[in-house]
Each structure stands twice: as structure tokens, then as C-alpha cells.
Amino acid sequence: MTVRTLLLTGGGLVALLVSVAVAVTIGPADISTADVWASVASHLGGGDSTLAPLRDGIVWDLRMPRTLLAAVCGAGLALCGAVMQSLLRNPLADPFVLGVSSGASTGAVAVVVLGVGGGAVSLSAGAFGGALLSFGLVMLLSHSLGASMDRVVLSGVAAMQLFSALTSFTVLTSADAETTKGVLFWLLGSLSGADWGLVLLCAGALALVLVVCLGHATTLDAFAFGEEAAAGLGVNVARARLILLCATALLTAVLVSCAGAIGFVGLVLPHVTRALTGSGHVRLLPITALTGAVFLVWVDTLARTVVDPQEVPVGVVTSLIGVPAFVIVLHRGRRKT
Amino acid sequence: MSTPAAEGIGSPAPDTGLHADRVARRTDGQLIVDGVTLVLRPGETVGLLGPNGSGKSTLLRLLAGVLPTSTGVVTLDGRPLPEVGRRATARRIATVEQHTHTQTELTVREVVALGRIPHRRAWSPASAVDARAVTEALERAGLTDRAAQSWHTLSGGERQRAQIARALAQEPRELLLDEPTNHLDIQHQLDLLDLIADLPVTTVIALHDLNLAAMYCDRLLVLDTGRTVAEGTPAEVLTPALIKEVYGVDAEVHQDPGHPVIRFLRRGSGTP
């Protein structure tokens, strides 16, 4: 069992490294594979790059952070999705189920369209604020309703509707066509704004939340038969729920503010991964982070190249590819039972 | 050693085992359990009887410590449960719910292994001790050859056996069961109760069937609207008068050797 875990983790890491190494060589600028790798190696302290500074910048300051941000976002969204599905005991749960993404969109729109913050606040900061506001509202609402897990889900649905309405209202009444297009693009999820700062921010949040979730791996196992059963197994249900909801909401808020609401990864990748690892969270959580990372690296590569020179929002591509993959997984699952 | 909350009167809190001292639970202003006292003797099987809504399930949850008492105290080896702590409580007391369901894809062995959670620390993998406890629990519940099967492929009776195996993997000294034989046919009811009766633990079991309770329990506690209305051996408790009082039905009770047998009588006389 442990051997299998090591094999899966090792395989996942190798797949991720290979994916990143290949993805950075792909792009509209015509730079040879060898030149790209030499450039990356030189920045990592090994050898010299022969590339001109401009082309070197394309590799190290554009493609590299973007690919890494894709990996971090994919890992984080898949992780949050897996935790949410187990905690809420709902296979349809995803990282956005608590209204985090809708709150983020309202926050972003408030900054970009309404000019809240007077230019001193960035779109990402606005989105982050909106995400936390929405999450706080959901927690307050669900607490007042008795804090059972289905109340949390219903509160999330309510918040999602409210903030979507606010976003649509603001965009339709106040935004010009150009701003609308920009906001829409961001809402659908895009990694085009990636830089090293965002990569480090998101990677830091991912590392923190991954540690918290792995520390609660057996606790999450205990939720399989519901909260009362978990309590019977010695779990402090209220505390575990609060910690895990806050941790995943925080990571989701950071990721959404940096890359928009990239859908589907958090919903489907945990299901795909469970087919590989089984339901034990000690294995599921790290492996689903890896599969999410590999998936989003490739999907983003596709998103920025397939309709060259235009770029498709990565959230659109995740769904276009993800839906058929999901159907296949569901079919295989049905045959098994 | 801390002093238990029993204030001298009534039965004193024993220093060993599970003890409920005048516990009450109020939900939405209504008393669900109203001043019940229960002292468990090591190894005995106590049956909880009473009509629907009499507070059996709530009392079990109070005994397990998953629900806090409104007044009164549940002690384990003389210490109140909140002081013992959730994890330590779960290493001593295991519960089997009336009906269990999961959407998670788990093998029978994985379900039973859940019982090891209170014994494991965060970050530490399952040990050889954990694996052995799971294997033994599967064996005792007669599920060894089902271990690798998906929990979802089990029948109702097997699912309950799996939950009992999970409870045994917790290595409890007290086992609390809430109508575990509900929805099972008579063969599986008897199988399950035989299994439970042979376990080397102190058992509290809520039951609906008075005859099964008489057959399998050393002692009975009868609840009505949250209060204890009778307590004692099956022969002492299961009288026509009590059955009439609590359930509102007429019955004849035959004192067979070993345990009483109850025969319920049809109401009225005009019905064909």
C-alpha cells in the first residue's frame, strides 16, 4: 500500500516535471527547445544562455511563471475540491461551492468598473476582498441556520446567486464594451497575468493549506459516514470543519484573485484521482494536487496556442476537455458497481 | 482523581465503567431525555426499550458523548466525558448507528479501518497494531472473505456487521447500538444479536422487539417520554401492566425458562 503511494507520488512528480519542461518550450515566439532549456538552466544557476535578453525574458519572465502558476492553480483547486467533497459529503462540491468565486468576481468588478479604491487597489486585491466577504457571509448565514453541512451548501448557493446578480448588474449598467470583455475574460479564468510574484504568493498559500489538509487526512476519512459518525470516532467535528473550510476558502480566494475562477478542475480531478488512489485521504490529497497541476499545465498550453494568435480563457478549455473526460470516468465507475 | 458530580444521593458514580447520573437533554425547549440514571456493570448487555420518540437514541448519544447533556453528567471511570476528551472517549466507547450510508467508494476493510482513527495520530501511518485489530474485527464479524469487496455491494445485514466490525476495531470496552436490527429479516436479526451477545464488551442496545430484548439482554431499561419507567431483569420488567402502560397494547407474558415470552393480543373483538 505504501509502495503504491510512493509509486503514484513519484510518477506524479515526474509527470509534472516533464509537463512543465515541455510546456515552456511551446509558444508563439520561435525559440528552439535547446535554447529554452539553456535559458531556464542559466537562471537556475547552471551554464550560460545564448539567448538575447528579450527572448530570454519571454522564456523566464513569461512562459515559466505562467506554466508554474498553471501548476500551482491546478494543484490548489484540485486539493480544495477533494477536501470540499469529503467534508460536505457531496460529490458535486467544488472549491467555489461556498461562493468564493462569485464574491471574487463582484470584488473585481467593483474595482475595475466602479473604480472602488480609486486606482490604489488592484483587480486581484478587490477580488480577494470580495472572496473573503462572500465566504464570511456564508459562514455567518450557515451558522445562524444551525451549521449543518447541507445548510453550509445552501448558504453557499444563496451567496453565489447574490454575488452573480451583483456582478451582472454592475457590468450591464456601468461598464463599456471593452471593460466588459476584459472582466468576462477574467471571470472565465485566465493565467495570462502570471508573473513571479503571483507564482510565489500562490505557491506559498498552496504549501500552507496542503500541510493543514494533510494533517487532517485521517479526520477527513472519518467523515465518510457523516458528522455524527466522525464525532463517534473521536473527531472534534466543529473544529475540524472550521479549520478545513477556512483553509480551503483562503487558498481558493488567493487562486481566484490571481487567475480568475477556473472551473472544472476542482470538481472533476478529485473524482478522476479517486479512481487511481481509492478514497483514503493520505493518498488522495497529494496525488490529486499532482494530477490537478499536470492537467492545468497542459490545458493552459492548449488555451494559449490552439486559436493562435488569440487566447482562449483557460476556464473554457478546462470544461471543453473536462466534460468528455468526466463522462468517461462516470461510465467506468458505473460499470464497476 | 477528580470527584464525579454525583452529590451523594442516588447511586454513587463508580470508578470504573460508564455511568449516567440523572442526565437530561433539552432540544428546542423540549425535554428529550429527562433525568435518566444508568450504571453499567462490566460485561453486561443492557436493552433500552420504549416507544418511538421515547429518547432511546438521544440517551445513547449522551452516553457516547457526541451530544452534550443539558443537565446531569455522564462519567467514564469516574471522570465526566467532556473532561475525558473526544479522542480518548472514542478509544473506550464505540457506537453503531441505526442506519449508515456513505457516497464514498470504500472497501469493507477500509470501513472497518475507520475504527482505528481514534488510536492514530495525525501524520502517522497505520501501524501493524492497527492492521491486526482490523483483521481480528473482520474475523469476529464473519466478514473476512468480504474484506476486499466494496461496502456498497453488501446487503443490509452485512453492512451492519461491517459497522460492528468497525466498532470492534476501536477496541472499546463499551459498545452502544441504536436499533441495529432494524430493516433486517429475522434470520439476520438473530445472527446479529448472537454476534453482539458473544462480544467481550459492556453493551447498551436500543431495541424495538420486546421478545428479542428478553432473549438477549441481561437487564432492561424502559423509557417513556424521556423518563425511566422501569428497570431490571427482563422477567421483572416485561409485565402485561408495563407493556399496557408504555406501549398501550395488551399482551400475555409467559415466564419460559430463562426469559419471558410476550404474546401480543389483537385489539377489539368485532374485527374479522
Coordinates of C-alpha atoms in Angstrom, one line a residue:
Chain A
M1 CA 0.0 0.0 0.0
T2 CA 2.8 2.4 0.9
V3 CA 4.8 1.2 -2.1
R4 CA 1.8 2.1 -4.3
T5 CA 1.6 5.6 -2.7
L6 CA 5.3 6.2 -3.4
L7 CA 4.9 5.0 -7.0
L8 CA 2.0 7.2 -7.6
T9 CA 3.6 10.2 -5.9
G10 CA 6.9 9.6 -7.7
G11 CA 5.1 9.1 -11.0
G12 CA 3.0 12.2 -10.5
L13 CA 6.1 14.4 -9.7
V14 CA 7.9 13.1 -12.8
A15 CA 4.9 13.7 -14.9
L16 CA 4.7 17.3 -13.5
L17 CA 8.4 18.0 -14.2
V18 CA 8.1 16.7 -17.7
S19 CA 4.9 18.6 -18.4
V20 CA 6.5 21.9 -17.2
A21 CA 9.7 21.2 -19.1
V22 CA 7.7 20.6 -22.3
A23 CA 5.1 23.3 -21.8
V24 CA 7.8 26.1 -21.5
T25 CA 9.1 25.2 -25.0
I26 CA 5.7 25.8 -26.6
G27 CA 4.6 29.3 -27.6
P28 CA 4.2 31.7 -30.4
A29 CA 7.8 33.1 -30.2
D30 CA 10.0 30.8 -32.3
I31 CA 12.7 29.7 -29.8
S32 CA 14.3 26.3 -30.1
T33 CA 13.8 23.7 -27.4
A34 CA 17.5 23.6 -26.6
D35 CA 17.6 27.4 -26.2
V36 CA 14.6 27.4 -23.9
W37 CA 16.2 24.8 -21.6
A38 CA 19.6 26.5 -21.7
S39 CA 17.8 29.8 -20.7
V40 CA 16.0 28.1 -17.8
A41 CA 19.2 26.3 -16.7
S42 CA 21.1 29.6 -16.7
H43 CA 18.5 31.2 -14.4
L44 CA 18.7 28.2 -12.1
G45 CA 22.5 28.7 -11.8
G46 CA 23.7 26.2 -14.4
G47 CA 25.5 27.3 -17.5
D48 CA 25.0 30.3 -19.8
S49 CA 22.2 31.2 -22.0
T50 CA 23.0 32.4 -25.5
L51 CA 19.6 34.0 -26.0
A52 CA 19.1 37.7 -26.5
P53 CA 17.7 39.4 -23.3
L54 CA 14.3 39.9 -24.9
R55 CA 13.9 36.3 -25.9
D56 CA 15.4 35.2 -22.7
G57 CA 12.7 37.3 -21.0
I58 CA 10.0 35.5 -23.0
V59 CA 11.1 32.2 -21.5
W60 CA 12.0 33.2 -18.0
D61 CA 9.5 36.0 -17.3
L62 CA 6.5 35.0 -19.4
R63 CA 6.4 31.3 -20.1
M64 CA 8.0 30.0 -16.9
P65 CA 5.8 31.9 -14.4
R66 CA 2.7 31.2 -16.4
T67 CA 3.4 27.4 -16.6
L68 CA 4.2 27.3 -12.9
L69 CA 1.1 29.4 -12.0
A70 CA -0.9 26.9 -14.0
A71 CA 0.6 24.0 -12.0
V72 CA 0.0 25.7 -8.7
C73 CA -3.6 26.7 -9.5
G74 CA -4.4 23.2 -10.8
A75 CA -2.9 21.6 -7.7
G76 CA -4.7 24.0 -5.3
L77 CA -8.1 23.8 -7.0
A78 CA -8.0 20.0 -7.1
L79 CA -6.9 19.9 -3.5
C80 CA -9.7 22.2 -2.3
G81 CA -12.2 20.3 -4.4
A82 CA -11.2 17.0 -2.9
V83 CA -11.5 18.4 0.7
M84 CA -14.8 20.1 0.0
Q85 CA -16.3 16.9 -1.5
S86 CA -15.3 14.9 1.5
L87 CA -16.2 17.5 4.1
L88 CA -19.6 18.3 2.6
R89 CA -20.2 14.7 1.7
N90 CA -21.3 15.9 -1.7
P91 CA -19.7 14.6 -4.9
L92 CA -20.8 17.8 -6.7
A93 CA -19.0 20.1 -4.3
D94 CA -16.1 22.1 -5.7
P95 CA -13.9 24.9 -4.4
F96 CA -16.4 27.5 -5.5
V97 CA -19.4 26.0 -3.6
L98 CA -19.0 28.5 -0.8
G99 CA -19.5 31.4 -3.0
V100 CA -15.8 32.3 -3.0
S101 CA -15.5 32.8 -6.8
S102 CA -18.7 34.8 -7.1
G103 CA -17.6 37.1 -4.3
A104 CA -14.3 37.5 -6.1
S105 CA -16.0 38.5 -9.3
T106 CA -18.0 41.1 -7.6
G107 CA -14.9 42.4 -5.8
A108 CA -13.0 42.6 -9.1
V109 CA -15.9 44.3 -10.9
A110 CA -16.2 46.8 -8.1
V111 CA -12.6 47.8 -8.6
V112 CA -12.4 47.7 -12.4
V113 CA -15.9 49.0 -13.3
L114 CA -16.9 51.1 -10.4
G115 CA -13.4 52.3 -9.5
V116 CA -13.7 51.3 -5.9
G117 CA -10.4 52.1 -4.1
G118 CA -9.6 55.0 -6.5
G119 CA -7.0 53.1 -8.5
A120 CA -4.9 52.2 -5.4
V121 CA -6.5 48.8 -5.3
S122 CA -5.6 46.2 -7.9
L123 CA -8.2 43.8 -9.5
S124 CA -6.6 40.9 -7.6
A125 CA -6.9 42.7 -4.3
G126 CA -10.5 43.6 -5.0
A127 CA -11.2 40.0 -5.9
F128 CA -9.6 38.7 -2.8
G129 CA -11.6 41.1 -0.6
G130 CA -14.8 40.1 -2.4
A131 CA -14.0 36.4 -1.9
L132 CA -13.4 36.8 1.8
L133 CA -16.5 38.9 2.2
S134 CA -18.6 36.2 0.5
F135 CA -17.1 33.4 2.5
G136 CA -17.7 35.3 5.7
L137 CA -21.3 35.9 4.7
V138 CA -21.7 32.1 4.0
M139 CA -20.3 31.2 7.4
L140 CA -22.4 33.7 9.2
L141 CA -25.6 32.6 7.4
S142 CA -24.9 28.9 7.8
H143 CA -24.0 29.4 11.5
S144 CA -27.3 31.1 12.1
L145 CA -29.1 28.2 10.3
G146 CA -27.5 25.6 12.6
A147 CA -24.2 25.0 10.8
S148 CA -25.1 21.5 9.5
M149 CA -23.3 20.7 6.3
D150 CA -26.3 21.0 4.0
R151 CA -27.0 24.4 5.5
V152 CA -23.5 25.4 4.5
V153 CA -24.1 24.3 0.9
L154 CA -27.4 26.1 0.7
S155 CA -25.9 29.3 2.1
G156 CA -23.1 28.9 -0.5
V157 CA -25.7 28.7 -3.2
A158 CA -27.5 31.8 -1.9
A159 CA -24.3 33.8 -1.8
M160 CA -23.4 32.6 -5.3
Q161 CA -26.7 33.8 -6.7
L162 CA -26.5 37.1 -4.8
F163 CA -22.9 38.0 -6.0
S164 CA -23.5 36.8 -9.5
A165 CA -26.5 39.1 -9.7
L166 CA -24.5 42.0 -8.3
T167 CA -21.7 41.3 -10.8
S168 CA -24.1 41.1 -13.8
F169 CA -25.9 44.2 -12.6
T170 CA -22.7 46.2 -12.3
V171 CA -21.3 45.1 -15.6
L172 CA -24.5 45.7 -17.5
T173 CA -25.3 49.1 -16.1
S174 CA -21.8 50.7 -15.7
A175 CA -19.3 49.0 -18.0
D176 CA -18.4 49.9 -21.5
A177 CA -17.8 47.1 -24.1
E178 CA -14.1 47.0 -23.7
T179 CA -14.2 46.7 -19.9
T180 CA -17.0 44.2 -20.1
K181 CA -14.9 42.0 -22.4
G182 CA -11.9 42.3 -20.1
V183 CA -13.9 41.4 -17.0
L184 CA -15.6 38.5 -18.7
F185 CA -12.3 37.1 -19.8
W186 CA -11.0 37.3 -16.2
L187 CA -14.2 35.8 -14.8
L188 CA -13.8 32.7 -17.0
G189 CA -10.3 32.2 -15.6
S190 CA -7.1 33.1 -17.3
L191 CA -3.4 32.7 -16.4
S192 CA -2.3 35.4 -18.8
G193 CA -1.5 37.8 -15.9
A194 CA 1.1 35.5 -14.5
D195 CA 4.4 36.8 -13.0
W196 CA 6.9 35.5 -10.5
G197 CA 5.2 37.5 -7.6
L198 CA 1.9 35.7 -8.2
V199 CA 3.6 32.4 -8.5
L200 CA 5.3 32.8 -5.1
L201 CA 2.1 34.1 -3.5
C202 CA 0.0 31.2 -4.8
A203 CA 2.7 28.6 -4.1
G204 CA 3.0 29.8 -0.5
A205 CA -0.7 29.6 0.1
L206 CA -0.8 26.1 -1.5
A207 CA 2.1 24.9 0.7
L208 CA 0.4 26.1 3.8
V209 CA -3.0 24.7 3.0
L210 CA -1.6 21.4 1.8
V211 CA 0.1 20.9 5.1
V212 CA -3.1 21.8 7.0
C213 CA -5.2 19.4 4.9
L214 CA -2.6 16.5 5.1
G215 CA -2.6 17.0 8.9
H216 CA -6.4 16.4 8.7
A217 CA -6.2 13.5 6.3
T218 CA -7.5 10.8 8.7
T219 CA -10.0 13.2 10.1
L220 CA -11.4 13.6 6.6
D221 CA -11.6 9.8 6.3
A222 CA -13.7 9.8 9.5
F223 CA -16.4 11.9 7.7
A224 CA -17.2 9.1 5.3
F225 CA -20.3 8.1 7.2
G226 CA -21.3 11.6 8.3
E227 CA -20.6 14.1 11.0
E228 CA -22.1 12.1 13.8
A229 CA -20.1 9.0 12.9
A230 CA -16.9 11.2 12.8
A231 CA -17.7 12.5 16.3
G232 CA -18.1 8.9 17.4
L233 CA -14.6 8.3 16.1
G234 CA -13.2 11.0 18.3
V235 CA -13.2 13.9 15.8
N236 CA -13.9 17.3 17.1
V237 CA -16.3 18.0 14.3
A238 CA -16.9 21.7 14.7
R239 CA -13.2 22.5 15.0
A240 CA -12.1 20.3 12.1
R241 CA -14.9 21.7 9.9
L242 CA -14.0 25.3 10.7
I243 CA -10.3 24.8 10.1
L244 CA -10.8 22.9 6.8
L245 CA -13.4 25.3 5.5
C246 CA -11.3 28.4 6.3
A247 CA -8.1 26.8 4.9
T248 CA -9.7 25.8 1.6
A249 CA -11.6 29.1 1.3
L250 CA -8.3 31.1 1.8
L251 CA -6.4 29.1 -0.8
T252 CA -9.3 29.3 -3.3
A253 CA -9.6 33.1 -2.7
V254 CA -5.9 33.6 -3.4
L255 CA -6.0 31.4 -6.5
V256 CA -9.2 33.1 -7.8
S257 CA -7.8 36.6 -7.3
C258 CA -4.7 35.6 -9.3
A259 CA -6.2 33.6 -12.1
G260 CA -10.0 34.1 -12.1
A261 CA -12.5 31.3 -11.5
I262 CA -11.0 28.4 -13.4
G263 CA -13.8 25.9 -13.3
F264 CA -14.0 22.2 -13.5
V265 CA -10.5 21.3 -12.2
G266 CA -11.7 21.3 -8.6
L267 CA -14.9 19.3 -9.4
V268 CA -13.6 16.6 -11.6
L269 CA -9.9 16.0 -10.9
P270 CA -10.6 14.6 -7.4
H271 CA -13.0 12.1 -8.9
V272 CA -10.5 11.0 -11.5
T273 CA -7.8 10.7 -8.9
R274 CA -10.0 8.7 -6.6
A275 CA -10.3 6.1 -9.3
L276 CA -6.5 5.8 -9.1
T277 CA -5.9 6.1 -5.4
G278 CA -9.1 5.0 -3.6
S279 CA -10.7 7.2 -1.0
G280 CA -8.1 7.3 1.7
H281 CA -7.1 11.0 2.0
V282 CA -3.4 10.4 2.9
R283 CA -3.0 9.2 -0.7
L284 CA -5.9 11.1 -2.4
L285 CA -4.9 14.7 -1.3
P286 CA -1.2 14.8 -2.6
I287 CA -2.0 12.8 -5.7
T288 CA -5.0 14.9 -6.7
A289 CA -2.8 18.0 -6.2
L290 CA -0.3 16.5 -8.7
T291 CA -3.0 15.4 -11.2
G292 CA -4.6 18.9 -11.0
A293 CA -1.2 20.5 -11.6
V294 CA -0.4 18.3 -14.6
F295 CA -3.9 18.8 -16.1
L296 CA -3.9 22.6 -15.9
V297 CA -0.3 22.9 -17.3
W298 CA -1.5 21.1 -20.4
V299 CA -4.8 22.7 -20.7
D300 CA -3.2 26.2 -20.4
T301 CA -0.7 25.3 -23.0
L302 CA -3.6 24.4 -25.3
A303 CA -5.5 27.6 -24.3
R304 CA -2.7 29.9 -25.3
T305 CA -1.8 28.1 -28.6
V306 CA -4.8 26.5 -30.1
V307 CA -6.5 29.6 -31.6
D308 CA -3.2 31.4 -32.2
P309 CA -2.7 34.3 -32.0
Q310 CA -5.9 34.7 -29.9
E311 CA -6.0 33.4 -26.5
V312 CA -8.9 31.3 -25.1
P313 CA -9.7 31.6 -21.4
V314 CA -8.3 28.6 -19.7
G315 CA -11.6 28.0 -17.8
V316 CA -13.3 27.5 -21.2
V317 CA -10.8 24.9 -22.3
T318 CA -10.9 23.0 -18.9
S319 CA -14.6 22.5 -19.4
L320 CA -14.4 21.6 -23.1
I321 CA -11.8 18.9 -22.4
G322 CA -13.0 18.1 -18.9
V323 CA -16.6 17.2 -19.7
P324 CA -15.9 14.3 -22.1
A325 CA -13.2 13.0 -19.6
F326 CA -15.7 13.3 -16.8
V327 CA -18.3 11.3 -18.7
I328 CA -15.8 8.6 -19.4
V329 CA -14.9 8.4 -15.7
L330 CA -18.5 8.2 -14.7
H331 CA -19.2 5.4 -17.2
R332 CA -16.3 3.4 -15.9
G333 CA -17.5 4.0 -12.3
R334 CA -20.9 2.7 -13.2
R335 CA -19.6 -0.5 -14.7
K336 CA -17.7 -1.2 -11.5
T337 CA -20.7 -1.3 -9.2
Chain B
M1 CA -8.6 11.9 41.0
S2 CA -11.5 14.2 40.3
T3 CA -14.7 13.8 42.1
P4 CA -17.7 12.9 40.0
A5 CA -20.7 15.1 40.0
A6 CA -22.9 12.8 41.9
E7 CA -23.8 14.6 45.1
G8 CA -24.1 11.6 47.4
I9 CA -27.7 10.7 46.8
G10 CA -29.0 8.1 44.4
S11 CA -26.4 5.7 43.1
P12 CA -22.8 6.8 43.6
A13 CA -20.7 7.1 40.5
P14 CA -18.5 4.0 40.2
D15 CA -14.8 4.5 39.5
T16 CA -14.9 2.0 36.6
G17 CA -17.1 1.9 33.5
L18 CA -19.8 4.1 32.0
H19 CA -22.3 5.8 34.2
A20 CA -25.1 8.3 33.5
D21 CA -26.1 10.3 36.5
R22 CA -29.5 12.0 36.2
V23 CA -28.8 13.1 32.6
A24 CA -31.2 15.3 30.8
R25 CA -31.2 16.7 27.3
R26 CA -33.3 19.6 26.2
T27 CA -33.7 20.4 22.4
D28 CA -35.8 23.4 21.3
G29 CA -37.2 23.7 24.8
Q30 CA -38.4 20.1 24.9
L31 CA -37.0 17.5 27.3
I32 CA -36.0 14.6 25.1
V33 CA -34.2 12.8 27.9
D34 CA -35.4 13.7 31.4
G35 CA -33.2 12.6 34.4
V36 CA -32.1 9.1 33.5
T37 CA -29.6 7.3 35.7
L38 CA -27.8 4.2 34.4
V39 CA -24.9 2.3 35.9
L40 CA -23.4 -0.3 33.7
R41 CA -21.8 -3.4 35.2
P42 CA -18.8 -4.7 33.2
G43 CA -19.7 -7.2 30.5
E44 CA -23.5 -7.0 30.8
T45 CA -25.9 -6.3 28.0
V46 CA -28.5 -3.7 28.8
G47 CA -31.5 -3.3 26.5
L48 CA -33.1 0.1 26.0
L49 CA -36.8 -0.2 25.4
G50 CA -39.5 2.4 24.7
P51 CA -41.9 3.6 22.0
N52 CA -40.7 5.8 19.1
G53 CA -39.6 9.2 20.4
S54 CA -39.1 8.0 24.0
G55 CA -35.5 9.2 24.0
K56 CA -33.6 6.0 23.4
S57 CA -31.4 7.4 20.6
T58 CA -30.7 10.6 22.4
L59 CA -29.7 8.7 25.6
L60 CA -27.3 6.7 23.5
R61 CA -25.8 9.8 22.1
L62 CA -25.4 11.3 25.5
L63 CA -23.7 8.1 26.7
A64 CA -21.3 8.2 23.7
G65 CA -20.5 11.9 24.4
V66 CA -21.4 13.0 20.9
L67 CA -24.2 15.1 22.3
P68 CA -23.6 17.3 25.4
T69 CA -26.0 16.8 28.4
S70 CA -28.2 19.8 29.3
T71 CA -28.1 18.7 33.0
G72 CA -26.5 15.8 34.7
V73 CA -23.3 14.1 33.9
V74 CA -22.0 11.0 32.0
T75 CA -18.8 9.7 33.6
L76 CA -16.3 7.2 32.3
D77 CA -14.2 5.6 35.1
G78 CA -15.4 8.4 37.3
R79 CA -14.4 11.3 35.0
P80 CA -17.1 13.4 33.1
L81 CA -16.9 12.7 29.4
P82 CA -16.1 16.3 28.4
E83 CA -13.1 16.1 30.6
V84 CA -12.0 12.7 29.2
G85 CA -12.0 14.3 25.7
R86 CA -13.4 13.2 22.4
R87 CA -10.5 11.0 21.2
A88 CA -9.9 9.2 24.5
T89 CA -13.7 8.6 24.7
A90 CA -13.7 7.1 21.2
R91 CA -11.0 4.7 22.3
R92 CA -13.2 3.4 25.0
I93 CA -16.8 3.7 23.7
A94 CA -17.9 2.7 20.2
T95 CA -21.3 3.4 18.7
V96 CA -23.2 1.7 15.9
E97 CA -25.9 3.8 14.4
Q98 CA -29.3 2.7 13.3
H99 CA -28.7 3.4 9.6
T100 CA -25.4 4.2 7.9
H101 CA -24.7 5.5 4.5
T102 CA -21.8 6.8 2.5
Q103 CA -21.3 8.0 -1.0
T104 CA -17.6 7.4 -0.7
E105 CA -16.2 4.3 -2.5
L106 CA -14.8 2.2 0.3
T107 CA -13.9 -1.4 0.7
V108 CA -15.2 -3.3 3.7
R109 CA -11.7 -3.4 5.2
E110 CA -11.4 0.4 4.8
V111 CA -14.7 0.9 6.6
V112 CA -13.5 -1.3 9.4
A113 CA -10.2 0.5 9.5
L114 CA -12.1 3.8 10.3
G115 CA -12.3 2.4 13.8
R116 CA -8.6 2.8 14.2
I117 CA -8.8 6.6 13.7
P118 CA -9.1 7.4 17.5
H119 CA -5.9 5.4 18.0
R120 CA -3.9 7.1 15.4
R121 CA -2.1 10.4 15.5
A122 CA -2.0 12.9 12.6
W123 CA 0.8 12.3 10.1
S124 CA 1.4 8.7 11.4
P125 CA 0.6 5.9 9.0
A126 CA -1.4 2.9 10.1
S127 CA 0.7 0.5 12.2
A128 CA 0.9 -3.2 12.4
V129 CA -1.2 -3.0 15.6
D130 CA -3.9 -1.2 13.6
A131 CA -3.8 -3.8 10.8
R132 CA -4.1 -6.6 13.3
A133 CA -7.0 -5.0 15.1
V134 CA -8.8 -4.6 11.8
T135 CA -8.2 -8.2 10.8
E136 CA -9.4 -9.5 14.1
A137 CA -12.5 -7.3 14.0
L138 CA -13.3 -8.6 10.4
E139 CA -12.9 -12.1 11.6
R140 CA -15.2 -11.7 14.6
A141 CA -17.9 -10.2 12.5
G142 CA -17.5 -13.0 9.9
L143 CA -16.5 -10.6 7.1
T144 CA -13.0 -11.8 6.4
D145 CA -13.8 -13.0 2.9
R146 CA -15.7 -9.8 2.2
A147 CA -12.8 -7.6 3.2
A148 CA -11.7 -6.5 -0.3
Q149 CA -15.3 -6.0 -1.5
S150 CA -16.9 -2.6 -2.0
W151 CA -19.1 -1.6 1.0
H152 CA -21.8 -0.7 -1.4
T153 CA -22.1 -4.3 -2.6
L154 CA -23.0 -5.5 0.9
S155 CA -26.6 -6.5 2.0
G156 CA -28.3 -4.6 4.9
G157 CA -27.3 -7.2 7.4
E158 CA -23.7 -7.3 6.2
R159 CA -23.5 -3.5 6.3
Q160 CA -24.5 -3.6 10.0
R161 CA -21.9 -6.4 10.6
A162 CA -19.3 -4.1 8.9
Q163 CA -20.3 -1.3 11.3
I164 CA -20.0 -3.6 14.3
A165 CA -16.6 -4.7 13.0
R166 CA -15.6 -1.1 12.7
A167 CA -16.8 -0.5 16.3
L168 CA -14.7 -3.5 17.4
A169 CA -11.6 -2.2 15.7
Q170 CA -11.9 0.8 18.1
E171 CA -11.2 -1.9 20.8
P172 CA -13.9 -0.4 23.0
R173 CA -14.9 -1.7 26.4
E174 CA -18.4 -0.1 26.0
L175 CA -20.5 -0.7 22.9
L176 CA -23.6 1.4 22.2
L177 CA -26.0 0.2 19.5
D178 CA -29.1 2.0 18.2
E179 CA -31.6 -0.4 16.9
P180 CA -29.0 -2.3 14.8
T181 CA -31.5 -5.0 13.7
N182 CA -34.0 -2.5 12.1
H183 CA -34.9 -3.5 8.5
L184 CA -33.3 -6.9 8.8
D185 CA -35.1 -10.2 8.3
I186 CA -35.5 -12.5 11.4
Q187 CA -32.5 -14.7 10.5
H188 CA -30.2 -11.7 10.2
Q189 CA -31.6 -10.2 13.3
L190 CA -30.8 -13.3 15.3
D191 CA -27.4 -13.6 13.7
L192 CA -26.5 -10.1 14.6
L193 CA -27.8 -10.3 18.1
D194 CA -25.9 -13.6 18.6
L195 CA -22.8 -11.9 17.4
I196 CA -23.3 -8.9 19.8
A197 CA -24.1 -11.2 22.8
D198 CA -20.8 -13.0 22.4
L199 CA -18.7 -9.9 22.4
P200 CA -16.5 -9.4 25.4
V201 CA -17.7 -5.8 26.0
T202 CA -20.4 -4.0 28.0
T203 CA -23.3 -3.3 25.7
V204 CA -26.2 -0.9 25.6
I205 CA -28.6 -1.7 22.8
A206 CA -31.8 0.0 21.8
L207 CA -34.3 -2.4 20.6
H208 CA -37.9 -2.4 19.4
D209 CA -38.7 -6.1 19.6
L210 CA -39.6 -7.0 23.2
N211 CA -39.0 -10.7 22.7
L212 CA -35.6 -10.2 21.2
A213 CA -34.8 -7.9 24.2
A214 CA -35.9 -10.6 26.6
M215 CA -33.8 -13.2 24.8
Y216 CA -30.6 -11.3 24.6
C217 CA -30.4 -8.7 27.4
D218 CA -29.3 -9.2 31.0
R219 CA -31.1 -6.1 32.1
L220 CA -33.6 -3.7 30.6
L221 CA -34.2 0.0 30.9
V222 CA -37.6 1.2 29.7
L223 CA -38.0 4.8 28.7
D224 CA -41.2 6.8 28.1
T225 CA -41.2 10.5 27.1
G226 CA -37.5 10.6 28.2
R227 CA -38.0 9.2 31.7
T228 CA -37.1 5.8 33.1
V229 CA -40.3 3.9 33.8
A230 CA -38.9 0.5 34.6
E231 CA -35.5 -1.1 35.2
G232 CA -34.5 -4.6 36.0
T233 CA -34.2 -8.1 34.5
P234 CA -36.4 -9.0 31.6
A235 CA -38.6 -11.1 33.9
E236 CA -39.0 -8.2 36.3
V237 CA -39.7 -5.5 33.7
L238 CA -41.7 -7.2 30.9
T239 CA -45.1 -7.5 32.6
P240 CA -48.5 -7.1 30.9
A241 CA -49.1 -4.0 33.1
L242 CA -45.9 -2.2 31.9
I243 CA -46.5 -3.1 28.3
K244 CA -50.0 -1.7 28.5
E245 CA -48.7 1.4 30.3
V246 CA -45.8 2.2 27.9
Y247 CA -47.0 0.9 24.6
G248 CA -50.8 0.9 25.1
V249 CA -51.2 -2.6 23.9
D250 CA -52.5 -5.8 25.6
A251 CA -50.1 -8.7 25.9
E252 CA -49.8 -12.0 27.7
V253 CA -46.4 -12.8 29.2
H254 CA -45.3 -16.4 29.7
Q255 CA -42.4 -17.0 32.0
D256 CA -40.4 -19.5 30.0
P257 CA -37.2 -20.9 31.5
G258 CA -34.5 -18.3 31.0
H259 CA -36.6 -15.4 29.8
P260 CA -40.2 -14.2 29.4
V261 CA -42.0 -14.7 26.1
I262 CA -44.5 -12.0 25.1
R263 CA -47.6 -12.6 23.0
F264 CA -49.5 -9.6 21.8
L265 CA -53.2 -9.6 21.7
R266 CA -55.4 -8.2 19.0
R267 CA -57.4 -5.1 19.9
G268 CA -61.2 -5.0 19.9
S269 CA -63.3 -8.1 19.2
G270 CA -65.6 -7.1 16.3
T271 CA -62.9 -7.2 13.6
P272 CA -62.8 -10.3 11.5

